[in-house]
C-alpha positions as a printed NumPy array, in Angstrom:
array([[ 93.98 , 182.508, 118.255],
       [ 91.275, 180.658, 120.207],
       [ 88.683, 183.171, 119.084],
       [ 89.519, 182.615, 115.412],
       [ 89.262, 178.859, 115.875],
       [ 85.712, 179.09 , 117.221],
       [ 84.694, 181.36 , 114.391],
       [ 86.199, 178.939, 111.903],
       [ 84.321, 175.997, 113.401],
       [ 81.069, 177.935, 113.353],
       [ 81.662, 178.85 , 109.711],
       [ 82.275, 175.218, 108.83 ],
       [ 79.012, 174.19 , 110.493],
       [ 77.112, 176.939, 108.688],
       [ 78.632, 175.892, 105.346],
       [ 77.624, 172.274, 105.891],
       [ 74.067, 173.217, 106.786],
       [ 73.825, 175.616, 103.83 ],
       [ 75.201, 173.028, 101.447],
       [ 72.655, 170.513, 102.712],
       [ 69.693, 172.761, 102.091],
       [ 70.813, 174.58 ,  98.902],
       [ 71.933, 171.523,  96.961],
       [ 68.874, 169.376,  97.742],
       [ 70.902, 166.692,  99.467],
       [ 67.835, 166.098, 101.665],
       [ 66.192, 164.285,  98.688],
       [ 68.707, 161.489,  99.07 ],
       [ 67.721, 161.032, 102.702],
       [ 64.203, 159.797, 102.071],
       [ 62.422, 156.473, 102.035],
       [ 61.853, 156.69 ,  98.348],
       [ 65.591, 157.079,  97.735],
       [ 66.195, 154.172, 100.103],
       [ 63.758, 152.06 ,  98.092],
       [ 65.425, 153.052,  94.839],
       [ 69.03 , 152.334,  96.034],
       [ 68.137, 149.3  ,  98.166],
       [ 70.099, 146.767,  96.088],
       [ 73.156, 148.963,  95.599],
       [ 73.422, 149.799,  99.301],
       [ 73.079, 146.231, 100.492],
       [ 75.619, 145.044,  97.903],
       [ 78.085, 147.689,  99.005],
       [ 77.698, 146.806, 102.688],
       [ 78.063, 143.055, 101.938],
       [ 81.287, 143.584,  99.906],
       [ 82.836, 146.482, 101.943],
       [ 81.541, 146.228, 105.52 ],
       [ 84.307, 148.119, 107.254],
       [ 84.301, 150.956, 104.741],
       [ 80.501, 151.202, 104.995],
       [ 80.681, 151.309, 108.824],
       [ 83.285, 154.033, 108.737],
       [ 81.408, 156.138, 106.176],
       [ 78.114, 155.69 , 108.032],
       [ 79.71 , 156.624, 111.357],
       [ 81.388, 159.727, 109.989],
       [ 78.146, 160.809, 108.329],
       [ 76.2  , 160.285, 111.604],
       [ 78.765, 162.27 , 113.572],
       [ 78.624, 165.15 , 111.093],
       [ 74.771, 165.083, 111.067],
       [ 74.636, 165.126, 114.881],
       [ 77.275, 167.821, 115.177],
       [ 75.496, 170.061, 112.722],
       [ 72.047, 169.224, 114.042],
       [ 70.629, 168.337, 110.582],
       [ 67.095, 166.893, 110.807],
       [ 67.952, 163.51 , 109.242],
       [ 69.369, 161.655, 112.265],
       [ 66.201, 159.584, 112.699],
       [ 66.316, 158.543, 109.034],
       [ 70.   , 157.616, 109.402],
       [ 69.139, 155.476, 112.42 ],
       [ 66.554, 153.57 , 110.422],
       [ 69.001, 153.314, 107.51 ],
       [ 71.673, 151.887, 109.743],
       [ 69.271, 149.275, 111.095],
       [ 68.34 , 148.397, 107.584],
       [ 71.92 , 148.013, 106.432],
       [ 73.779, 146.648, 109.424],
       [ 71.101, 144.927, 111.512],
       [ 69.737, 145.997, 114.877],
       [ 72.655, 145.136, 117.137],
       [ 75.568, 146.476, 115.103],
       [ 73.44 , 149.548, 114.315],
       [ 72.819, 150.17 , 118.035],
       [ 76.521, 150.254, 118.751],
       [ 77.454, 152.408, 115.764],
       [ 74.626, 154.886, 116.271],
       [ 75.248, 155.214, 120.029],
       [ 78.932, 155.915, 119.545],
       [ 78.508, 158.213, 116.606],
       [ 75.726, 160.213, 118.222],
       [ 77.784, 160.618, 121.384],
       [ 80.794, 161.792, 119.385],
       [ 78.685, 164.194, 117.325],
       [ 76.962, 165.642, 120.401],
       [ 80.406, 166.005, 122.113],
       [ 81.753, 167.862, 119.102],
       [ 78.775, 170.179, 119.085],
       [ 79.13 , 170.848, 122.793],
       [ 82.785, 171.68 , 122.449],
       [ 82.14 , 173.954, 119.513],
       [ 79.334, 175.775, 121.33 ],
       [ 81.402, 175.976, 124.505],
       [ 84.193, 177.798, 122.746]])
């Protein structure tokens, strides 16, 4: 049973990475997209701070666990949306959780 669990987790990671590259999601993680959606993002964070923090944290954990090359952009985006101090806390916790998940997946 443990062997199937590790294969399943590996398959999930591969599906996330394939979806990221095949559907051009990487175009949304650019500075031009940030400039275009600046007002919408800041308005959403101002009105729904807790939901924005949770969504950002889960996205950062998933990006770190799958080793997608957009973590640096997400760090800058978090600083832009939440300020430097709140971003420091959220990014540190999320990166640690993502790296722990990746370690546990690779270990199995």
